């Protein structure tokens, strides 16, 4: 039984961590912090957790957190990096759900996140928490940078093609659509029901923070720089990400059947990636509340464009679920502990 | 480990049973029937169940079903009653999620359901599957009539008041609102997204089939006939029922504090009923995907009207979850086996 | 052609006024104020108005507003009352969409709205802007207090019964459900898509500000004090209000047919109230975007409870549409000028 | 005043035609047909039209239709072609909202629509009803093939680039998302609220019927065959289409500013196409219920990929609104008669 702490327990990823960890056989949630709600019972703020969570929000306190075996940061960018060094020095393992440790290049991080990185010396050590790529390194890591939601769906969708050098890396397109919870639990006009309901639009087309993170990952997979056009959109629903990925694959490189076989092989032993029969249309609802990523492949009209469809739940495989998957690896628990819940359908 | 069969596995309650039973420590789903989809893999029809359910839909066959320890009927009304006698004779326990065995009066049933009951002799034996009322009888039952969704939320909301004779039973009002999945997985214009989205209306105001079932239950609780006005409405969402109940309670009978204490007491040992602090506003989302019923009490402006708010997930505590709760009781399993999943928030 | 000013043009009722007035044959929108957005083009903030509105938001300025023939206040409570006296003295007619002038009793207003009324001397003159009751007075008014959304749907639903003394005024219940835009365009967590989507709950059950307003109107209609239990709820959609009203009508007073005839008669010449055939189930979507109120009557199971269903669009007949209807009356325009748009279905 | 007939008046495009024509100053809706609902009042089936439409559904009858000046076919594919020749011979103008006359190549049409065309001789005469391209021809047409919804949004988005030969026509991608009303008013499981709510997926990726229609139009614009990858998706909302279009434009061909100027010029006199400032993010809600198409341009990260965002209301500019726009042209009415309604926001 290990003790877990959650810093920033009042955002959606924080509450998801609570939902998942509450039923984890090997974890006891010992500390949940929130500056704004310190002193309030967690289950008073979140009645969905009544009866299972018996914790009161506390002010973030390094001592209390140092008493944990693992600390999850479900905080705004720029927060985790303030406490991580101290916690690592105290022997605590850290899993950061924010972006603070995702980019290897501190200067690039500064450009995209608008602030100076306070502990760039940790960047080389931080392991990017995508188990499908970094499983072994995660097992031995002290510090895991949990991937962003869009980056998870896009990388899982592109990896096999890029690893095998089958796609033209100068022409990758990711047209991605997300439910509104991806924006977080923030009181902003743009995310009101009255602003997003019965509504659809793109945003941040000129450049979204996830772009450098995705490019970094695709470059590692391809062994070469990639040119990715990444266009995010907002769907009038709460949970779910659907990535429609376009890659140019010349006929002599591989047929659709060969690519299908490649994906099935690549993910054969991945418990959280499910390659559907080619031609399927994955639906975000079939992974809602679960830690699965479902993928399918198409080659419309037999042309050179391969279309990959990739769906996840942005709060689970896109955040909290993946964080717990990483924790399981770091502590040697069965990888799916706490993550067996099936998708909620309908 | 017992073997379970599900007749009518392609409706929403059928799929919910599969979702819940797939992770039940003591149940193996052996048979799932569907006339229309016989021969298809269950997880091909329901990709949310890929990797956990390895069953093919089969034609309903008494022999195969007789090899089960328990059979759930998630069928249209009038179907369960055709097979139940045979299954009971073969030693199979039956849990009917349809209405076939809910009403004690076969004639009344005929009027409301528009057909003759083919085995009215089973009605006295059938136990109404509301554990909060019939726990002991359910434990000893061969045949359980699983309650309807509206009836569950309304009865749980009214019971304590009626059992103590505190309300004027001549003036009960249940204004109830449900998500669209309550209508079932039927190709009908009325339930299209384009007909129900961004939309709200009442229906069946002149008389809904659940009315006699609710009245029967309230009468048992009150020990007297009740006059209930029951008005259902359709909410533009998939899951959830919110019942707003109105009872007249004269001041000299009880204060709000006394009624609050009564409810807390009545449900103190009920694992699936959660009485919130008085004045709370339960939200269907806080029980979405879970087997909980959350209730709160109000006495607006200190008047004689007590308002009870009661929320459930119509597919879980309103159907499949309650059915599994009943199964656990019938087989002596821990009552919450398979039912510990927390609500999916947000 | 008259000149109209809108104070507080950035809320939903403000934008609705713009949408309706943009096509009004006799009105030119001359001034639209917003402290926060002063200097911005209206159609930059609201791209739905591109091509029709050529106005820039301005700081509220009494001189500019005094140059208008009519000024609409689409402001938070407590704002209109600061400028109204001055505008009236300058010969401007004022239509207040906020609550500042709705209650006749300034002390009661203070209790419910949490502030002192600064010009209670205007309260006797202010005409409550419900044309179906006050048409003649509105025609001669300088100052109209535009009704709240819930009060509009509830009063229109109850009026005929109460005017004829048919209902037991000690036992009225209004169970009302509203889309989220009724809360306004405010950056508050409670109204995020992620908090309200796939979700339903009651709120303010202990006492909602609209309660005294509704009670005031029902009392006038009945000629006696009424005891109203009013329970509002939030629907996961943007527009629409559905009121389910319960009244006790003893059999010897009137039959359903007689009450139906009464409603049809009462509203026979009301262009914005549409009494449906008895037994109908009005749907909010059938009045979405239009200034209509649709009503139907039921007498479930032939009992003493009459159920009235009343639907409006909270932003149109519940606010901006009604305000324009009042303006038309005040200026002698055809009552439906600018209000002929049909509901947007589906 | 002309007389209009609507064949297939019970689908969503039929009802939209009614909504728009009811307020058209020069049109009287004389005939509305429906085999299934013959004999029923239109406003009984569609309460949103009460008070404005006084018509009873009738069996489609050539004589009655021949008494109209214009007949709109809002029917399933394969229906209009059965009656069009006769009506044209009787001097009636025909506007077909189905696909029967959209493709010039009858053989290609057969392949995609699964049936033989019964009057291919009309195909050369039929004018494709996209006013932004064929305004003059439409003015003189007897028979207009109203474009599909996806084709409208995609072609309007791509046209200026292709007409000027700026894009690599071998690499066009259209990632398009639509609300569910695009599927029509059909009782099919796939379009239930319970199947589409809180849900997002692609469909028909291997080949959608709109593909040949779009390719035909883009080829005309480009003067060369195009290679288009077209991927449609279903959004959990009722109305709206958002097309995200990708074109490769090499730097020496044109800068973003030049392309922006090109689009503004190309559509300067188009009353129903609105080019937003470059970098904007059009939202389907800003054209909901209106006949507008809003477009904006992006050049993410200054690369070679130009991203065009194009939004319409699938039932208005994507169907009924465009049909009325065409009718206005055919009869010499002001082009925007009946089409001035502003988008319904929020």
Short mmCIF file of C-alpha atoms in Angstrom, two decimals, chain A:
data_model
loop_
_atom_site.label_atom_id
_atom_site.label_comp_id
_atom_site.label_asym_id
_atom_site.label_seq_id
_atom_site.Cartn_x
_atom_site.Cartn_y
_atom_site.Cartn_z
CA UNK A 1 0.00 0.00 0.00
CA UNK A 2 1.53 3.30 -0.96
CA UNK A 3 0.50 6.81 0.01
CA UNK A 4 -0.42 9.21 -2.74
CA UNK A 5 -0.74 12.96 -2.69
CA UNK A 6 -2.59 15.05 -5.24
CA UNK A 7 -1.64 18.69 -5.62
CA UNK A 8 -4.42 20.71 -7.23
CA UNK A 9 -7.21 18.35 -6.41
CA UNK A 10 -10.06 20.54 -7.58
CA UNK A 11 -9.61 20.45 -11.31
CA UNK A 12 -11.13 17.78 -13.51
CA UNK A 13 -7.95 15.73 -13.74
CA UNK A 14 -7.63 15.95 -9.97
CA UNK A 15 -11.13 14.61 -9.43
CA UNK A 16 -10.50 11.90 -12.01
CA UNK A 17 -7.37 10.85 -10.12
CA UNK A 18 -9.52 10.58 -7.00
CA UNK A 19 -12.15 8.54 -8.79
CA UNK A 20 -9.56 6.10 -10.11
CA UNK A 21 -7.36 5.90 -7.01
CA UNK A 22 -10.34 5.49 -4.66
CA UNK A 23 -10.69 1.94 -5.95
CA UNK A 24 -6.99 1.18 -6.46
CA UNK A 25 -6.06 -1.88 -4.41
CA UNK A 26 -2.59 -0.60 -3.56
CA UNK A 27 -2.99 3.11 -3.06
CA UNK A 28 -4.24 5.23 -0.20
CA UNK A 29 -4.94 8.83 -1.05
CA UNK A 30 -3.40 10.63 1.89
CA UNK A 31 -3.19 14.27 0.82
CA UNK A 32 -5.30 16.35 -1.54
CA UNK A 33 -4.37 19.98 -1.81
CA UNK A 34 -6.22 23.04 -2.94
CA UNK A 35 -5.40 26.59 -1.97
CA UNK A 36 -8.87 27.83 -2.69
CA UNK A 37 -10.76 25.04 -0.95
CA UNK A 38 -8.45 24.22 1.95
CA UNK A 39 -10.49 23.03 4.89
CA UNK A 40 -13.41 21.73 2.82
CA UNK A 41 -14.13 18.02 2.65
CA UNK A 42 -13.36 16.64 -0.78
CA UNK A 43 -16.72 14.90 -0.93
CA UNK A 44 -18.53 18.11 -0.10
CA UNK A 45 -17.04 19.72 -3.21
CA UNK A 46 -17.55 16.51 -5.19
CA UNK A 47 -20.68 14.65 -4.08
CA UNK A 48 -19.88 11.94 -6.61
CA UNK A 49 -17.12 10.84 -4.20
CA UNK A 50 -19.29 10.63 -1.08
CA UNK A 51 -18.75 7.45 0.82
CA UNK A 52 -15.36 6.60 -0.64
CA UNK A 53 -13.10 9.54 -0.07
CA UNK A 54 -12.61 10.73 3.48
CA UNK A 55 -10.16 13.54 2.96
CA UNK A 56 -10.15 17.27 3.56
CA UNK A 57 -8.47 19.63 1.12
CA UNK A 58 -5.28 21.05 2.56
CA UNK A 59 -2.94 23.89 1.68
CA UNK A 60 -0.05 22.51 -0.36
CA UNK A 61 2.61 21.73 2.22
CA UNK A 62 5.94 20.18 1.33
CA UNK A 63 6.19 18.27 4.57
CA UNK A 64 2.82 16.62 4.20
CA UNK A 65 3.57 15.83 0.57
CA UNK A 66 7.01 14.51 1.48
CA UNK A 67 5.26 11.90 3.56
CA UNK A 68 3.76 10.45 0.42
CA UNK A 69 5.35 7.83 -1.79
CA UNK A 70 4.06 9.49 -4.94
CA UNK A 71 2.74 12.95 -5.64
CA UNK A 72 0.60 13.82 -8.63
CA UNK A 73 0.56 17.42 -9.81
CA UNK A 74 -2.80 18.26 -11.39
CA UNK A 75 -1.93 21.92 -11.37
CA UNK A 76 -1.71 24.80 -13.81
CA UNK A 77 1.51 24.93 -15.79
CA UNK A 78 4.36 26.44 -13.84
CA UNK A 79 3.37 25.01 -10.46
CA UNK A 80 4.84 21.53 -10.40
CA UNK A 81 8.28 22.81 -11.26
CA UNK A 82 8.30 24.84 -8.03
CA UNK A 83 8.04 21.81 -5.76
CA UNK A 84 9.41 18.88 -7.70
CA UNK A 85 13.09 19.16 -6.85
CA UNK A 86 12.35 19.23 -3.13
CA UNK A 87 10.04 16.26 -3.32
CA UNK A 88 12.49 14.21 -5.38
CA UNK A 89 15.20 14.98 -2.88
CA UNK A 90 12.90 13.64 -0.18
CA UNK A 91 12.52 10.39 -2.05
CA UNK A 92 9.06 11.05 -3.35
CA UNK A 93 8.23 10.01 -6.88
CA UNK A 94 6.53 12.68 -8.93
CA UNK A 95 4.04 12.40 -11.75
CA UNK A 96 3.27 15.75 -13.33
CA UNK A 97 0.03 16.02 -15.29
CA UNK A 98 0.90 19.55 -16.34
CA UNK A 99 3.34 20.45 -19.08
CA UNK A 100 6.25 21.49 -16.91
CA UNK A 101 8.52 18.56 -17.78
CA UNK A 102 7.24 17.43 -21.16
CA UNK A 103 9.58 19.34 -23.43
CA UNK A 104 13.27 18.54 -23.41
CA UNK A 105 14.19 22.03 -24.56
CA UNK A 106 13.70 24.57 -21.77
CA UNK A 107 13.96 27.47 -24.15
CA UNK A 108 11.24 26.11 -26.37
CA UNK A 109 9.12 25.50 -23.27
CA UNK A 110 9.55 29.14 -22.25
CA UNK A 111 8.40 30.35 -25.63
CA UNK A 112 5.22 28.30 -25.61
CA UNK A 113 4.34 28.58 -21.92
CA UNK A 114 5.33 32.17 -21.40
CA UNK A 115 7.56 31.77 -18.36
CA UNK A 116 11.08 30.78 -17.36
CA UNK A 117 11.62 27.18 -16.35
CA UNK A 118 12.89 27.09 -12.76
CA UNK A 119 14.51 23.66 -12.83
CA UNK A 120 15.62 22.88 -16.36
CA UNK A 121 18.24 20.58 -14.89
CA UNK A 122 15.48 18.07 -14.28
CA UNK A 123 14.43 17.96 -17.92
CA UNK A 124 16.93 15.34 -19.03
CA UNK A 125 15.84 13.03 -16.21
CA UNK A 126 12.11 13.51 -16.66
CA UNK A 127 10.60 10.60 -18.55
CA UNK A 128 7.80 11.34 -20.98
CA UNK A 129 4.96 9.24 -19.61
CA UNK A 130 3.72 7.46 -22.72
CA UNK A 131 3.97 3.78 -21.70
CA UNK A 132 3.58 2.60 -25.28
CA UNK A 133 6.94 4.22 -26.00
CA UNK A 134 8.78 4.55 -22.70
CA UNK A 135 7.61 1.66 -20.56
CA UNK A 136 11.03 0.56 -19.35
CA UNK A 137 12.24 4.07 -18.63
CA UNK A 138 9.03 4.84 -16.73
CA UNK A 139 9.59 1.79 -14.53
CA UNK A 140 12.86 3.26 -13.39
CA UNK A 141 11.84 6.89 -13.26
CA UNK A 142 11.58 9.22 -10.30
CA UNK A 143 9.91 11.90 -12.36
CA UNK A 144 7.33 11.33 -15.06
CA UNK A 145 5.98 14.05 -17.32
CA UNK A 146 2.46 12.90 -18.05
CA UNK A 147 1.59 13.65 -21.69
CA UNK A 148 -1.05 16.09 -22.80
CA UNK A 149 -4.39 14.80 -24.04
CA UNK A 150 -4.11 15.79 -27.69
CA UNK A 151 -0.49 14.57 -27.82
CA UNK A 152 -1.53 11.17 -26.51
CA UNK A 153 -4.19 10.60 -29.13
CA UNK A 154 -2.08 11.97 -31.97
CA UNK A 155 1.15 10.15 -31.13
CA UNK A 156 -0.54 6.79 -30.56
CA UNK A 157 -2.21 7.30 -33.94
CA UNK A 158 0.97 8.12 -35.88
CA UNK A 159 3.67 6.10 -34.12
CA UNK A 160 3.67 2.80 -36.03
CA UNK A 161 3.74 4.57 -39.41
CA UNK A 162 6.55 6.88 -38.40
CA UNK A 163 8.64 4.26 -36.65
CA UNK A 164 8.67 2.28 -39.87
CA UNK A 165 9.41 5.29 -42.03
CA UNK A 166 6.31 4.72 -44.13
CA UNK A 167 4.89 8.21 -44.13
CA UNK A 168 6.10 11.41 -45.73
CA UNK A 169 7.09 13.26 -42.56
CA UNK A 170 6.93 16.57 -44.37
CA UNK A 171 3.17 16.32 -44.68
CA UNK A 172 1.46 15.22 -41.54
CA UNK A 173 -1.93 16.63 -40.60
CA UNK A 174 -3.72 16.17 -37.28
CA UNK A 175 -7.28 17.44 -37.26
CA UNK A 176 -8.29 16.91 -33.66
CA UNK A 177 -11.57 17.48 -31.83
CA UNK A 178 -12.04 17.58 -28.08
CA UNK A 179 -14.81 17.77 -25.53
CA UNK A 180 -14.83 20.88 -23.38
CA UNK A 181 -13.44 19.38 -20.17
CA UNK A 182 -10.06 19.54 -21.85
CA UNK A 183 -10.08 23.24 -21.10
CA UNK A 184 -10.21 22.54 -17.41
CA UNK A 185 -12.49 23.64 -14.62
CA UNK A 186 -12.08 27.34 -15.15
CA UNK A 187 -14.67 30.05 -14.92
CA UNK A 188 -14.23 31.45 -18.42
CA UNK A 189 -16.96 32.69 -20.73
CA UNK A 190 -15.68 30.63 -23.62
CA UNK A 191 -16.51 27.38 -21.87
CA UNK A 192 -20.02 28.14 -20.67
CA UNK A 193 -22.76 25.77 -21.79
CA UNK A 194 -24.37 28.81 -23.40
CA UNK A 195 -21.22 29.45 -25.42
CA UNK A 196 -20.30 25.89 -26.41
CA UNK A 197 -23.57 24.00 -26.60
CA UNK A 198 -24.98 23.30 -30.09
CA UNK A 199 -21.77 24.76 -31.41
CA UNK A 200 -18.51 23.74 -33.10
CA UNK A 201 -15.38 25.63 -33.93
CA UNK A 202 -11.63 25.40 -34.30
CA UNK A 203 -9.27 27.31 -32.02
CA UNK A 204 -5.60 28.10 -31.61
CA UNK A 205 -5.05 27.23 -35.25
CA UNK A 206 -2.01 29.45 -35.45
CA UNK A 207 -0.27 27.41 -32.82
CA UNK A 208 -1.39 25.34 -29.86
CA UNK A 209 0.89 24.52 -26.95
CA UNK A 210 0.59 20.85 -27.69
CA UNK A 211 2.24 21.32 -31.06
CA UNK A 212 5.87 21.27 -29.86
CA UNK A 213 5.10 18.31 -27.61
CA UNK A 214 3.59 16.30 -30.43
CA UNK A 215 6.35 17.27 -32.84
CA UNK A 216 8.97 16.23 -30.28
CA UNK A 217 7.37 12.81 -29.97
CA UNK A 218 6.83 12.28 -33.66
CA UNK A 219 10.43 13.30 -34.35
CA UNK A 220 11.68 10.68 -31.92
CA UNK A 221 9.51 8.07 -33.57
CA UNK A 222 10.50 9.02 -37.09
CA UNK A 223 14.15 9.72 -36.38
CA UNK A 224 13.72 12.92 -38.36
CA UNK A 225 12.04 16.29 -38.02
CA UNK A 226 8.42 16.33 -39.00
CA UNK A 227 6.20 18.97 -40.46
CA UNK A 228 2.90 18.71 -38.65
CA UNK A 229 -0.18 20.83 -39.19
CA UNK A 230 -2.22 20.55 -36.02
CA UNK A 231 -5.72 21.99 -35.85
CA UNK A 232 -7.74 21.56 -32.62
CA UNK A 233 -11.49 22.01 -32.37
CA UNK A 234 -14.07 22.17 -29.58
CA UNK A 235 -16.94 19.66 -29.57
CA UNK A 236 -20.18 20.40 -27.65
CA UNK A 237 -19.70 17.59 -25.20
CA UNK A 238 -17.79 17.06 -22.00
CA UNK A 239 -15.36 14.16 -22.51
CA UNK A 240 -13.56 12.70 -25.45
CA UNK A 241 -10.93 13.36 -28.08
CA UNK A 242 -11.16 12.22 -31.68
CA UNK A 243 -8.05 12.66 -33.78
CA UNK A 244 -8.32 12.35 -37.56
CA UNK A 245 -4.79 11.95 -38.85
CA UNK A 246 -3.64 12.22 -42.44
CA UNK A 247 -0.41 10.76 -43.72
CA UNK A 248 0.85 10.35 -47.27
CA UNK A 249 2.07 6.83 -47.88
CA UNK A 250 3.18 6.02 -51.40
CA UNK A 251 1.82 2.76 -52.78
CA UNK A 252 5.12 1.03 -53.12
CA UNK A 253 5.85 1.50 -49.46
CA UNK A 254 2.92 -0.41 -47.98
CA UNK A 255 -0.64 -1.46 -48.64
CA UNK A 256 -3.50 -0.86 -46.23
CA UNK A 257 -3.42 -4.51 -45.21
CA UNK A 258 0.27 -4.29 -44.39
CA UNK A 259 -0.24 -1.13 -42.39
CA UNK A 260 -3.13 -2.73 -40.52
CA UNK A 261 -0.90 -5.68 -39.67
CA UNK A 262 1.82 -3.31 -38.57
CA UNK A 263 -0.49 -1.48 -36.15
CA UNK A 264 -1.89 -4.70 -34.74
CA UNK A 265 1.62 -5.96 -34.18
CA UNK A 266 2.96 -2.75 -32.73
CA UNK A 267 0.17 -2.62 -30.17
CA UNK A 268 -0.37 -6.35 -29.69
CA UNK A 269 0.88 -6.23 -26.13
CA UNK A 270 -0.35 -2.80 -25.26
CA UNK A 271 -3.18 -3.22 -22.77
CA UNK A 272 -4.50 0.28 -23.35
CA UNK A 273 -4.37 0.53 -27.11
CA UNK A 274 -6.97 -1.29 -29.14
CA UNK A 275 -6.58 -1.49 -32.93
CA UNK A 276 -10.02 -1.98 -34.49
CA UNK A 277 -10.61 -3.80 -37.75
CA UNK A 278 -9.60 -1.60 -40.67
CA UNK A 279 -12.47 0.50 -41.93
CA UNK A 280 -14.02 0.86 -38.46
CA UNK A 281 -15.16 4.20 -37.13
CA UNK A 282 -14.11 4.49 -33.49
CA UNK A 283 -16.46 6.53 -31.35
CA UNK A 284 -15.31 8.58 -28.36
CA UNK A 285 -18.20 7.13 -26.37
CA UNK A 286 -16.73 3.64 -26.56
CA UNK A 287 -13.79 4.73 -24.44
CA UNK A 288 -15.61 7.22 -22.24
CA UNK A 289 -14.45 6.77 -18.66
CA UNK A 290 -11.94 4.09 -19.66
CA UNK A 291 -8.18 4.19 -20.17
CA UNK A 292 -8.35 2.81 -23.69
CA UNK A 293 -7.29 4.34 -26.97
CA UNK A 294 -9.11 2.88 -29.96
CA UNK A 295 -7.58 3.25 -33.43
CA UNK A 296 -8.61 2.38 -36.93
CA UNK A 297 -7.12 2.81 -40.39
CA UNK A 298 -8.54 3.84 -43.74
CA UNK A 299 -7.25 4.34 -47.24
CA UNK A 300 -10.08 6.32 -48.87
CA UNK A 301 -10.63 5.52 -52.51
CA UNK A 302 -7.37 3.56 -52.54
CA UNK A 303 -5.35 6.73 -52.75
CA UNK A 304 -2.03 7.67 -51.18
CA UNK A 305 -3.60 9.22 -48.15
CA UNK A 306 -3.82 7.00 -45.11
CA UNK A 307 -6.37 8.22 -42.60
CA UNK A 308 -5.92 7.13 -38.99
CA UNK A 309 -8.76 7.63 -36.52
CA UNK A 310 -7.77 7.66 -32.86
CA UNK A 311 -10.07 8.18 -29.88
CA UNK A 312 -9.46 8.54 -26.15
CA UNK A 313 -11.14 10.00 -23.10
CA UNK A 314 -9.19 13.22 -22.56
CA UNK A 315 -9.44 12.92 -18.78
CA UNK A 316 -8.49 9.25 -18.56
CA UNK A 317 -5.96 8.02 -21.14
CA UNK A 318 -5.43 11.71 -21.86
CA UNK A 319 -4.57 12.55 -18.25
CA UNK A 320 -5.48 10.83 -14.98
CA UNK A 321 -5.77 7.27 -16.25
CA UNK A 322 -2.42 7.47 -17.98
CA UNK A 323 -0.93 8.99 -14.82
CA UNK A 324 -2.13 5.99 -12.81
CA UNK A 325 -0.85 3.64 -15.52
CA UNK A 326 2.54 5.33 -15.13
CA UNK A 327 2.34 5.10 -11.33
CA UNK A 328 1.65 1.37 -11.59
CA UNK A 329 4.77 0.97 -13.71
CA UNK A 330 6.88 3.08 -11.36
CA UNK A 331 5.85 1.06 -8.34
CA UNK A 332 5.75 -2.36 -9.92
CA UNK A 333 2.00 -2.81 -9.56
CA UNK A 334 0.04 -4.67 -12.22
CA UNK A 335 -0.17 -2.11 -14.99
CA UNK A 336 -3.98 -2.06 -15.09
CA UNK A 337 -4.63 -1.79 -11.38
CA UNK A 338 -7.45 0.72 -10.91
CA UNK A 339 -7.89 0.99 -14.66
CA UNK A 340 -10.22 -1.85 -15.46
CA UNK A 341 -13.44 0.16 -15.52
CA UNK A 342 -15.26 -0.29 -18.79
CA UNK A 343 -16.48 2.58 -20.89
CA UNK A 344 -19.85 3.96 -19.91
CA UNK A 345 -22.21 3.26 -22.80
CA UNK A 346 -24.58 4.73 -23.86
#
